[in-house]
Coordinates of C-alpha atoms in Angstrom, one line a residue:
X13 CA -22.0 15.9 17.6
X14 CA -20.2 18.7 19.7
X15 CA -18.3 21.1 18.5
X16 CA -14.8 20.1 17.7
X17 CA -11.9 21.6 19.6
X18 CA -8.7 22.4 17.8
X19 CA -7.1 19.1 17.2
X20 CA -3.6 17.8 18.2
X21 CA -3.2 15.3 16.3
X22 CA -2.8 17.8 13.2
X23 CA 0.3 19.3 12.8
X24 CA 2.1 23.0 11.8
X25 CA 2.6 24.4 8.9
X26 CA 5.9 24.4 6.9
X27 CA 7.9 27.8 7.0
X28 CA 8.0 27.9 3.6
X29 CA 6.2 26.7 0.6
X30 CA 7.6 22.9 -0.3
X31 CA 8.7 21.6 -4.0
X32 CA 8.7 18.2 -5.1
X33 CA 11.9 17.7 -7.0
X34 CA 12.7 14.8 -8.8
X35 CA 16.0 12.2 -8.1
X36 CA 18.1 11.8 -10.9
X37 CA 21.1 10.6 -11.3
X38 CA 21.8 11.5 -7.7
X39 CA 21.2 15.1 -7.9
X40 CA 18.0 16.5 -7.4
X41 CA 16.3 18.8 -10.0
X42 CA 13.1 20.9 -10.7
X43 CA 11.9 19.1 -13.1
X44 CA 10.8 21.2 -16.4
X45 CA 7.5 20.0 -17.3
X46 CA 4.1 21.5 -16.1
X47 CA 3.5 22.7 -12.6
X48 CA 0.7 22.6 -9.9
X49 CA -0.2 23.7 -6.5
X50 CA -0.2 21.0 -3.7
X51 CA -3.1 21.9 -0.9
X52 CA -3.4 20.1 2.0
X53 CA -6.5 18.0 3.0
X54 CA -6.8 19.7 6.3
X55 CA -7.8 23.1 5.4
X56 CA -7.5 23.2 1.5
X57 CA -4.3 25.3 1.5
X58 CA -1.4 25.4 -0.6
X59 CA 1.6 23.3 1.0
X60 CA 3.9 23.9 -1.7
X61 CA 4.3 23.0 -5.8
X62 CA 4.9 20.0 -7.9
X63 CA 6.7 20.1 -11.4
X64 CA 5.9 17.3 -13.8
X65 CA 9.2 15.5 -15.2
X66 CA 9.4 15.6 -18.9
X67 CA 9.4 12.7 -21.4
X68 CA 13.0 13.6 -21.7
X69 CA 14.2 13.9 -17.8
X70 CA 12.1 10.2 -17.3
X71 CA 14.6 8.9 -20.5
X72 CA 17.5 10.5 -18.1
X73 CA 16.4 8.9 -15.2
X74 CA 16.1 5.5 -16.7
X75 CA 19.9 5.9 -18.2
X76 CA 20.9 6.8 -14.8
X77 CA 19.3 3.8 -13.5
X78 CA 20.8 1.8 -16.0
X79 CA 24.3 2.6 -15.1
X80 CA 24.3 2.5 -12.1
X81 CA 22.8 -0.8 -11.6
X82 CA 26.3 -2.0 -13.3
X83 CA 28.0 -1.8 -10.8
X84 CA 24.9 -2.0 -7.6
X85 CA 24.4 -5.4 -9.0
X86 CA 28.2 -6.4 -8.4
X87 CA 27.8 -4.9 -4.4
X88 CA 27.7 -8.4 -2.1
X89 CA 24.7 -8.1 -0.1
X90 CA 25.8 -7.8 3.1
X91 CA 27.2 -4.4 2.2
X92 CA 23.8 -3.8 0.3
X93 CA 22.1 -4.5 3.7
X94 CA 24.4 -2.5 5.5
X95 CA 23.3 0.6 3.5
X96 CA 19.8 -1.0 4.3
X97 CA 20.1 -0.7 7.9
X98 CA 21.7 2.7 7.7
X99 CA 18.6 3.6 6.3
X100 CA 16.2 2.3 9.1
X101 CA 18.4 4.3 11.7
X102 CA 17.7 7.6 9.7
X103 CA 13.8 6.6 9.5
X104 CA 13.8 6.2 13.1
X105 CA 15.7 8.9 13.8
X106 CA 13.3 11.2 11.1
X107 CA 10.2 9.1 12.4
X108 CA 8.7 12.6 13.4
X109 CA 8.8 14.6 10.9
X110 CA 8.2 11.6 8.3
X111 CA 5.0 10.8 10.0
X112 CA 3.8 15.1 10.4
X113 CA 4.5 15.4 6.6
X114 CA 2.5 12.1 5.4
X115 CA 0.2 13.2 7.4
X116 CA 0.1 16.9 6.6
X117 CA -0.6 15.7 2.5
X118 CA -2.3 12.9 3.1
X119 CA -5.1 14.1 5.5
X120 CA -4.4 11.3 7.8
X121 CA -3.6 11.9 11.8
X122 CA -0.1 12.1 12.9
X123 CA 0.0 8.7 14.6
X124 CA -1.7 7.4 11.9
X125 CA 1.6 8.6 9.2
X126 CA 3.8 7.4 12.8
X127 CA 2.3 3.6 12.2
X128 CA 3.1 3.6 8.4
X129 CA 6.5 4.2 8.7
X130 CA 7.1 1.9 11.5
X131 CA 5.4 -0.4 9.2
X132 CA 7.9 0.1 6.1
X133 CA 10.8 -0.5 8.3
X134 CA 9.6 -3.7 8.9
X135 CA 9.7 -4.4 5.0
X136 CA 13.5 -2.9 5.1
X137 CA 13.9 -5.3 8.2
X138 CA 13.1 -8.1 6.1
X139 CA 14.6 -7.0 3.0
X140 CA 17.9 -6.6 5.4
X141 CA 17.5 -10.2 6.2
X142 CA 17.7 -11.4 3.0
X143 CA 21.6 -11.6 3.2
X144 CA 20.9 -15.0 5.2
X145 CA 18.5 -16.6 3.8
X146 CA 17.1 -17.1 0.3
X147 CA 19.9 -16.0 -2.2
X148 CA 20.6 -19.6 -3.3
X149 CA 21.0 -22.7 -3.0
X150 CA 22.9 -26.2 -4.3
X151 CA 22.6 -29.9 -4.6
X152 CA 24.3 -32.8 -5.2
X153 CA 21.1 -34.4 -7.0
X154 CA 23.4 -37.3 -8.8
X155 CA 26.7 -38.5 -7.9
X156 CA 28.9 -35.9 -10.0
X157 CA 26.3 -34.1 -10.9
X158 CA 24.7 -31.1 -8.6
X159 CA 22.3 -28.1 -9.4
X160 CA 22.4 -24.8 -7.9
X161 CA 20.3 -21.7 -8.1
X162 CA 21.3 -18.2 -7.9
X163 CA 19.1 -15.4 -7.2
X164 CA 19.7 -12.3 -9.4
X165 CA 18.4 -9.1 -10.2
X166 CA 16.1 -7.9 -12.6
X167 CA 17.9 -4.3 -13.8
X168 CA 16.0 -1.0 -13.2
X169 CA 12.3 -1.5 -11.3
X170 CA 9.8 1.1 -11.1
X171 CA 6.9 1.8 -8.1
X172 CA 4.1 3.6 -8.5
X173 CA 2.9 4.7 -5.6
X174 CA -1.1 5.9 -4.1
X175 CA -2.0 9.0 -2.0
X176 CA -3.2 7.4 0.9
X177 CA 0.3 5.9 2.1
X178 CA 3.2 8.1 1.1
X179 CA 5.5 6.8 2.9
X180 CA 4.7 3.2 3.9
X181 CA 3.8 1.5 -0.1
X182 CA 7.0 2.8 -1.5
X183 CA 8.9 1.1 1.5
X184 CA 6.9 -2.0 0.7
X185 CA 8.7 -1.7 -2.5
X186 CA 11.9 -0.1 -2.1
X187 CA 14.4 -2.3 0.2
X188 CA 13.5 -5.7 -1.3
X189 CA 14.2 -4.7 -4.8
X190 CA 17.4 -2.4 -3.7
X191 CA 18.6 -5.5 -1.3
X192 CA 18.6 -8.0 -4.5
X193 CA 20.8 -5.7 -6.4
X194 CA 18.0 -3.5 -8.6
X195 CA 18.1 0.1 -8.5
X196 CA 14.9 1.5 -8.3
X197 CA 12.8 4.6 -9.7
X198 CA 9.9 5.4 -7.6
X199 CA 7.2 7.6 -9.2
X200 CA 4.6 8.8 -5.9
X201 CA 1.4 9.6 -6.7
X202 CA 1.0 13.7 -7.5
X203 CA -0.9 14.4 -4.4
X204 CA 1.5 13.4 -2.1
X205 CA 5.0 14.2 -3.5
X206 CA 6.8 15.5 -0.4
X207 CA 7.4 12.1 1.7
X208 CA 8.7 10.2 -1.1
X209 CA 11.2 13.1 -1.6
X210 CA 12.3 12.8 2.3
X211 CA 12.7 9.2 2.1
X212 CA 14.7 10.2 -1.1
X213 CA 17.2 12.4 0.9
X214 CA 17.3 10.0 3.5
X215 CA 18.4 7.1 1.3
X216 CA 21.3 9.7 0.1
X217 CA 22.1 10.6 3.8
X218 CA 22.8 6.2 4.1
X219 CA 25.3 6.3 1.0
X220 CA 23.1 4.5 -1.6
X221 CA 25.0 5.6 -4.8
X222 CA 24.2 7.8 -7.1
X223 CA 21.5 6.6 -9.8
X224 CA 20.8 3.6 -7.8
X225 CA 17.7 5.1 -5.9
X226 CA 15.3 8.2 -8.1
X227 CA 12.1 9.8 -7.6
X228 CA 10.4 10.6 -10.3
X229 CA 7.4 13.2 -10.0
X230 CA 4.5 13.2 -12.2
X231 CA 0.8 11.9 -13.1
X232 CA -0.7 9.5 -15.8
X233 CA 2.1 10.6 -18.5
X234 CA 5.0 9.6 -16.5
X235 CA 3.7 6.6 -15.7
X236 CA 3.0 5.4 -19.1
X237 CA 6.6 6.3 -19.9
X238 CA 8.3 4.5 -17.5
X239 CA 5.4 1.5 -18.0
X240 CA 6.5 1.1 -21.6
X241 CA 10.7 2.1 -21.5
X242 CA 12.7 -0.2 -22.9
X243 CA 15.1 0.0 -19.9
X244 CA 13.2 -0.8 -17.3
X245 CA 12.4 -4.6 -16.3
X246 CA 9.9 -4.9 -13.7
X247 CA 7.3 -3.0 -12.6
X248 CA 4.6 -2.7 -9.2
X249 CA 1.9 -0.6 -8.6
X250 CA -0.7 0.1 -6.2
X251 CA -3.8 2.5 -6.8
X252 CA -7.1 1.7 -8.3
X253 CA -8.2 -1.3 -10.1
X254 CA -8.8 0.4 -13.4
X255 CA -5.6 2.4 -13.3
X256 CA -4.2 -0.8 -11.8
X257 CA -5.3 -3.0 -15.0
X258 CA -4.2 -0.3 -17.4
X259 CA -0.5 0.0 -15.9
X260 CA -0.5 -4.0 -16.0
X261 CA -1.5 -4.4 -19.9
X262 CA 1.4 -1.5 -20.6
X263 CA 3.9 -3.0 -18.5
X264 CA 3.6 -6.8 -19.8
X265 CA 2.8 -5.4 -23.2
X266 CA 6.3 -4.0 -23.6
X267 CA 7.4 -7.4 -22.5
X268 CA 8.1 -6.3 -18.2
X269 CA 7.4 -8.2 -15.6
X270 CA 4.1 -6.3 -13.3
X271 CA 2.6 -6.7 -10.4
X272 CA -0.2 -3.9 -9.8
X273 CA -2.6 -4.0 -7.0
X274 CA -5.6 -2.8 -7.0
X275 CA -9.1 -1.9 -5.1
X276 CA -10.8 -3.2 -2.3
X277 CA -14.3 -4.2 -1.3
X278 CA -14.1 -5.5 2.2
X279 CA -16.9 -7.5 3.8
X280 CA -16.8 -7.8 7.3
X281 CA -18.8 -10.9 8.8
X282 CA -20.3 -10.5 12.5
X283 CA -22.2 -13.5 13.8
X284 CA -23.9 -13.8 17.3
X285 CA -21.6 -15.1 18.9
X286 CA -18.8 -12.2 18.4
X287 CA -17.3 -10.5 21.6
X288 CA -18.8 -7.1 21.9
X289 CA -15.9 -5.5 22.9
X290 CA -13.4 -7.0 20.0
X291 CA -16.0 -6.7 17.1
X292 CA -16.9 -3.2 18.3
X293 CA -13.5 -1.7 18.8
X294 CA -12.4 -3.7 15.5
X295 CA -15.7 -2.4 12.9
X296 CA -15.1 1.5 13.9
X297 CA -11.4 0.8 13.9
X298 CA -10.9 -1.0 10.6
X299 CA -13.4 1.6 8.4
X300 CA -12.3 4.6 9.9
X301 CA -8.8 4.3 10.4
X302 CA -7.4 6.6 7.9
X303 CA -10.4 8.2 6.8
X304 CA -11.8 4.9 5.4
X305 CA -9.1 5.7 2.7
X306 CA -6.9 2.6 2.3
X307 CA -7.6 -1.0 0.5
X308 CA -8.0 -3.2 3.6
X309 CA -10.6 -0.6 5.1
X310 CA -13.9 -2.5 6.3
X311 CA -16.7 -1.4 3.5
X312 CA -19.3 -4.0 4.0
X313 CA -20.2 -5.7 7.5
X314 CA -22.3 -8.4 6.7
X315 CA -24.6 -8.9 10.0
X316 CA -25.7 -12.6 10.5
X317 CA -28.9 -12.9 12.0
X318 CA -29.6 -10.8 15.0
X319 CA -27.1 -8.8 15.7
X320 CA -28.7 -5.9 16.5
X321 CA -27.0 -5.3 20.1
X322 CA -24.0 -5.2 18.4
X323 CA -24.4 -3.1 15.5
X324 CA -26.3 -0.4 17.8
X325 CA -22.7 -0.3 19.7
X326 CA -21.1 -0.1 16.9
X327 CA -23.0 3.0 15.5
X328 CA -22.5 4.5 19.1
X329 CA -19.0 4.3 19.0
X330 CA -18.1 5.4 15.9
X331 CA -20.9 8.8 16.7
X332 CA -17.8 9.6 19.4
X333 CA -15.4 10.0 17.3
X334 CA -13.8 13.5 16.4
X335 CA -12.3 15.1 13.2
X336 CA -8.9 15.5 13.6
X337 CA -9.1 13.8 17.2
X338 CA -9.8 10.2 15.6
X339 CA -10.3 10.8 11.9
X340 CA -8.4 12.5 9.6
X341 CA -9.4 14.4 6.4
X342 CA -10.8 13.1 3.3
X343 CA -7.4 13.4 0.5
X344 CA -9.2 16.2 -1.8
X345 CA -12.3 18.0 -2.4
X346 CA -13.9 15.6 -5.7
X347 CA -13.4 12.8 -2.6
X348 CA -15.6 14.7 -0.7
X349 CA -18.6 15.4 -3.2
X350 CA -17.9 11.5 -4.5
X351 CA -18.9 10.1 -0.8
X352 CA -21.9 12.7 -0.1
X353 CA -23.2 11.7 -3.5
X354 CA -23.4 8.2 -2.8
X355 CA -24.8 8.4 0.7
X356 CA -27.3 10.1 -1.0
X357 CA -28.2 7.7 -3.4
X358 CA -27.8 4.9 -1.0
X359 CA -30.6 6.9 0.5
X360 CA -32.8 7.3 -1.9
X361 CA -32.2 3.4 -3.2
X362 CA -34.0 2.7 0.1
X363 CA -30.9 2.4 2.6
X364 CA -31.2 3.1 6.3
X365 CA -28.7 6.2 7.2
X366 CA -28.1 5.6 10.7
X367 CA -24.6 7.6 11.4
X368 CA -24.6 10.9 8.9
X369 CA -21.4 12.1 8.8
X370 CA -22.0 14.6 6.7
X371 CA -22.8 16.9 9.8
X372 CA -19.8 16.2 11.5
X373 CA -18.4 19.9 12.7
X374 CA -14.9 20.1 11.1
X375 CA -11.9 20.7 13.7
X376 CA -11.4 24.7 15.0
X377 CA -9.3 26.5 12.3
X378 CA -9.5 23.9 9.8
X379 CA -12.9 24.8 8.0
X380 CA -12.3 24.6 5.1
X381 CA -10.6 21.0 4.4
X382 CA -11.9 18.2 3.3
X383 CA -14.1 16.5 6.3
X384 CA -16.5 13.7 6.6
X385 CA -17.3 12.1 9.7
X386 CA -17.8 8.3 10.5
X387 CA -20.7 7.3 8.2
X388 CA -23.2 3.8 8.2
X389 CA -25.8 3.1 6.0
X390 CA -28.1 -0.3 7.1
X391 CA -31.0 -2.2 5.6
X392 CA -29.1 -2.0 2.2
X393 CA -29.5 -4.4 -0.6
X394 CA -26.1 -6.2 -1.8
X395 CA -27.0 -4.8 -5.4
X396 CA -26.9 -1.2 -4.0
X397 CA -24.1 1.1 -4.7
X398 CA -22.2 1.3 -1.7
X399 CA -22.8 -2.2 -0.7
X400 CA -20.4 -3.6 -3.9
X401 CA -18.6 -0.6 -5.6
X402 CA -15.7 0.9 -4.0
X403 CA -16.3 3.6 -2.1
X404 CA -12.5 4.4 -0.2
X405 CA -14.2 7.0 2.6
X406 CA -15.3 6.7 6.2
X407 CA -18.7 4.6 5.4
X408 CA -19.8 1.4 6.1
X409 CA -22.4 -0.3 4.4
X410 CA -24.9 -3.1 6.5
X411 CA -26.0 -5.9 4.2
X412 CA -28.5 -8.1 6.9
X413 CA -28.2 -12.1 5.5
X414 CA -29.9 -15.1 7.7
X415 CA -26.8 -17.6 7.6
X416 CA -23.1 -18.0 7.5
X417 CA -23.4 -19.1 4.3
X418 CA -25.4 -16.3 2.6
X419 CA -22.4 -14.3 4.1
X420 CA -19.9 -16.1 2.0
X421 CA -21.8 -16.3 -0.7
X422 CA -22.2 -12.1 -1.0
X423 CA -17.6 -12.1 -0.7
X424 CA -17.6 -14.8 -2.8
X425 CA -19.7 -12.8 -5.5
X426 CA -17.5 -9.7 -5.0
X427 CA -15.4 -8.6 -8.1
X428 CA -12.6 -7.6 -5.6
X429 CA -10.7 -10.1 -3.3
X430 CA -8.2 -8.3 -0.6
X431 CA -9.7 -8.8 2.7
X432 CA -12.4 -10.9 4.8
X433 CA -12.9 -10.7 8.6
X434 CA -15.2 -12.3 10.5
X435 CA -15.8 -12.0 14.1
X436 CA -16.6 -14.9 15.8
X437 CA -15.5 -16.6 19.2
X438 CA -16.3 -20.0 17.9
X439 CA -13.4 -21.6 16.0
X440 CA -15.5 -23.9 13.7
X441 CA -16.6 -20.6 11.9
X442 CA -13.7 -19.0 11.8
X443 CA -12.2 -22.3 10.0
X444 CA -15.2 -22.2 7.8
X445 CA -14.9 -18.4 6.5
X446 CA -11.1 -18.8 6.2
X447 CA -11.4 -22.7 3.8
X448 CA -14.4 -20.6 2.2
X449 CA -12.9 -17.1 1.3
X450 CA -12.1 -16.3 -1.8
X451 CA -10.0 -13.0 -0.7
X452 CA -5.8 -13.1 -0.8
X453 CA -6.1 -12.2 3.0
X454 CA -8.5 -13.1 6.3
X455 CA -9.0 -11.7 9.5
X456 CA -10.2 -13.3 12.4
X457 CA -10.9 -10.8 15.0
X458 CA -9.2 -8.7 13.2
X459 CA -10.7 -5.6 11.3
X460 CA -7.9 -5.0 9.0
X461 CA -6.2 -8.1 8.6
X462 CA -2.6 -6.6 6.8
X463 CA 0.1 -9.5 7.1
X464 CA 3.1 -8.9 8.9
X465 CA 6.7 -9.6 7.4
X466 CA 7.7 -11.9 6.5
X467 CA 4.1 -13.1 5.5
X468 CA 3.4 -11.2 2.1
X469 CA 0.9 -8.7 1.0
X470 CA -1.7 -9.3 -2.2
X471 CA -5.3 -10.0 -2.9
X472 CA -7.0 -11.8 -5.4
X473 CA -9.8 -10.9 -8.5
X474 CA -9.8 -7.6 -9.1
X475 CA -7.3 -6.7 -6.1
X476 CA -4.2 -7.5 -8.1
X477 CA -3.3 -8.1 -11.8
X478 CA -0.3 -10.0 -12.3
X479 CA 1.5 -13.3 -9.7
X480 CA 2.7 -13.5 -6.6
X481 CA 2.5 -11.1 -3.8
X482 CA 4.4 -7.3 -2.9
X483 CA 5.8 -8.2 0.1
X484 CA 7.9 -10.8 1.8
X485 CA 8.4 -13.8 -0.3
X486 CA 6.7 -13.1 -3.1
X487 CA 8.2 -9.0 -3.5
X488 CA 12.2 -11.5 -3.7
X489 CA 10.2 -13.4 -6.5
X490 CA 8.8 -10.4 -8.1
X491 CA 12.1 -8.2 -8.1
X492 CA 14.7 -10.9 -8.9
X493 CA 15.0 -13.8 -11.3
X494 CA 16.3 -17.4 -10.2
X495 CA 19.2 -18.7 -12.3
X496 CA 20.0 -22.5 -12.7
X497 CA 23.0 -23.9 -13.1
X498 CA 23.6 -27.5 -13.7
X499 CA 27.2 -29.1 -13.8
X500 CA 29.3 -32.2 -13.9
X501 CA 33.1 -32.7 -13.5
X502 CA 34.6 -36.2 -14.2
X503 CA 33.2 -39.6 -15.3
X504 CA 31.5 -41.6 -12.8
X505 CA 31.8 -45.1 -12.4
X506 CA 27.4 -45.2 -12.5
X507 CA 25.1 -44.7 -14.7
X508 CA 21.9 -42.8 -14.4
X509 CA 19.6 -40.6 -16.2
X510 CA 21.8 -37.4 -16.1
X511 CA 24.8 -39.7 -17.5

């Protein structure tokens, strides 16, 4: 690879060093408990400082959330959209300098922190819908007699949020459970704390009252707090799957409703018959796109018999790409030496390295971040290492099988279950890998196969402990409870079973 000009996809420096405050009650403090510098992937700088809430400020910010969902829960829901849609206008209006700051702590490129933001508001556009459809419903199911549901909230819900989308997992979060008449306390993961704290302000700027919406900074300790407080009633969580399965146990252990998402293990299928230009553009797009660091990132393309004029474009293609032109930064520095480490023992399991990324030239002025380039490791064996553990980086793994069905068999044996793609131009096997998946989502065509609202967002396996799905439908099940109500007024001249 050449030598990388200065980028322009990565942004400027803040003026000053940032803090991550915390929410609470409305009024944002510096929270008391221990601090730590925040560096930035790019170049391994400081960006500013977070301060850890204590056990006593996360008891404050449950009591706030508490009271005010008194009276949030009485709000009709039209006016709770309408402080909804206020909302979107500021994120649209703020779309900039949300997407240079996501960017700027998450390592990701500025259009990359652009698309996840654009992404959350279509969450809040479908939370906003919500005041026409799905709040209830009644039935005359006997003569006399009818039955009626009512949708109602939960109390105070909690998110817990992952590095790698600042901006766009909290909003997968926020607006349903705020639009059902929650109030909400996210807690963002303590590598990204500054986005979360603009979409904070920006939720003030719309009028949401006081207590109603918090942040919450912190690491493992907050989070076990707020997992096992008695005032809180639901909790979701994205991250890994171990932290995932841990936060679940807590949370339903104390008697809360959870949903917690976790890794990913991603196979990619490419048979013969796959259009060079769709699978190409798809592969490199789908396991570099942020660095290779998000859950529905390719991490395995499973190549179905001879495929080799395809894969040879795909390892050309992806050698093009740039740091800081295409790819963005790796989130911290034990990221890094985690990935280079298991290239090298993919290597010496007997893996083919055919794209090294390692000797990718970081952008101009940005030495000292936290760089890998596109990486693709063939001839592996589906027992290796990067072939079925997570690996969340820019590498992709080539498992070589003879049939579609040795293809399924390899996803089917995975531990994880969030995404399958197969490329294919043939409908019959494109029906045949979506009836045989055992993932929560499938691609065809399509590298990274994310649903769009109102169709919901959730894996399967290892991908997700607890029911039901974080977006669109299943986020109004998982933030809300249905209430029945079953009633009969006067004697009728009938008789039946509800007599």
């Amino acid at each position: 690879m050449k030598t990388a000009a200065k980028p322009q996809q990565l942004i400027p420096w803040p003026n000053q060093p940032l803090v991550a405050q915390s929410l609470v009650g409305g009024e944002w403090i510096k929270s008391s408990g221990a601090s730590r510098e925040i560096c930035s992937p790019y170049n391994g700088k400081a960006i500013g400082s977070l301060h850890t809430a204590s056990s006593q400020e996360v008891d404050r910010c449950v009591s706030a959330a508490l009271e005010a969902f008194e009276d949030w829960k009485r709000v009709p829901v039209k006016e709770r959209c309408a402080l909804l849609l206020k909302f979107r206008e500021l994120l649209l209006r703020d779309l900039e300098p949300l997407a240079q700051s996501a960017a700027r702590e998450s390592g990701k490129l500025v259009s990359e922190g652009r698309a996840e933001v654009l992404k959350g508001i279509e969450v809040l556009e479908f939370a906003a819908s919500l005041q026409n459809s799905d709040l209830g419903g009644a039935l005359e199911v006997s003569r006399g007699v009818t039955c009626e549901y009512r949708r109602e909230p939960l109390g105070v819900t909690v998110g817990v949020t992952p590095f790698n989308f600042p901006a766009m997992v909290p909003m997968w979060m926020i607006p349903i459970s705020l639009a059902l008449g929650n109030s909400f306390i996210l807690k963002p993961s303590d590598k990204v704390p500054f986005t979360p704290v603009m979409l904070g302000e920006l939720l003030r700027e719309a009028g949401i009252p006081k207590g109603v919406f918090s942040v919450i900074q912190g690491g493992r300790e907050v989070v076990e707090r707020l997992a096992a407080h008695p005032g809180v009633s639901a909790v979701g969580f994205v991250g890994s799957s171990a932290v995932a399965r841990s936060v679940y146990t807590a949370a339903t252990g104390s008697g809360k409703r959870a949903l917690c998402l976790g890794g990913a293990k991603n196979h990619l299928i490419v048979v013969p018959d796959a259009d060079p230009s769709v699978t190409v553009e798809g592969v490199v797009a789908s396991f570099t796109g942020c660095a290779g660091q998000r859950c529905m990132a390719a991490s395995v393309l499973v190549a179905v018999g001879d495929v080799e004029p395809l894969l040879a474009k795909v390892v050309e293609a992806a050698g093009k790409l740039e740091l800081g032109r295409d790819m963005g930064a790796l989130i911290d520095k034990a990221s890094h030496s985690r990935l280079t480490t298991a290239i090298d023992r993919a290597v010496s399991d007997g893996a083919t390295l055919r794209l090294d990324g390692r000797a990718a030239p970081a952008p101009s002025g940005y030495e000292g971040g936290n760089w890998l380039g596109p990486t693709i490791i063939d001839n592996a064996h589906p027992s290796m290492q990067s072939a079925c553990e997570e690996l969340f980086g820019p590498v992709l793994t080539i498992v070589r099988v003879a049939s579609l069905d040795q293809a399924l068999k390899l996803e089917r044996a995975s531990r994880y279950g969030n995404a399958l793609s197969v490329f294919t131009t043939s409908g019959a096997v494109a029906q045949h890998v979506a009836d045989q998946a055992s993932t929560g989502m499938v691609g065809v065509n399509i590298g990274v196969p994310v649903p769009r609202e109102p169709f919901s967002f959730g894996g399967t396996k290892d991908s997700k402990f607890g029911t039901g799905d974080i977006t669109g439908a299943g986020g109004v099940e998982l933030w809300s409870n249905r209430k029945k109500i079953t009633a009969k007024w006067g004697l009728q001249p009938d008789k039946n079973w509800m007599s």
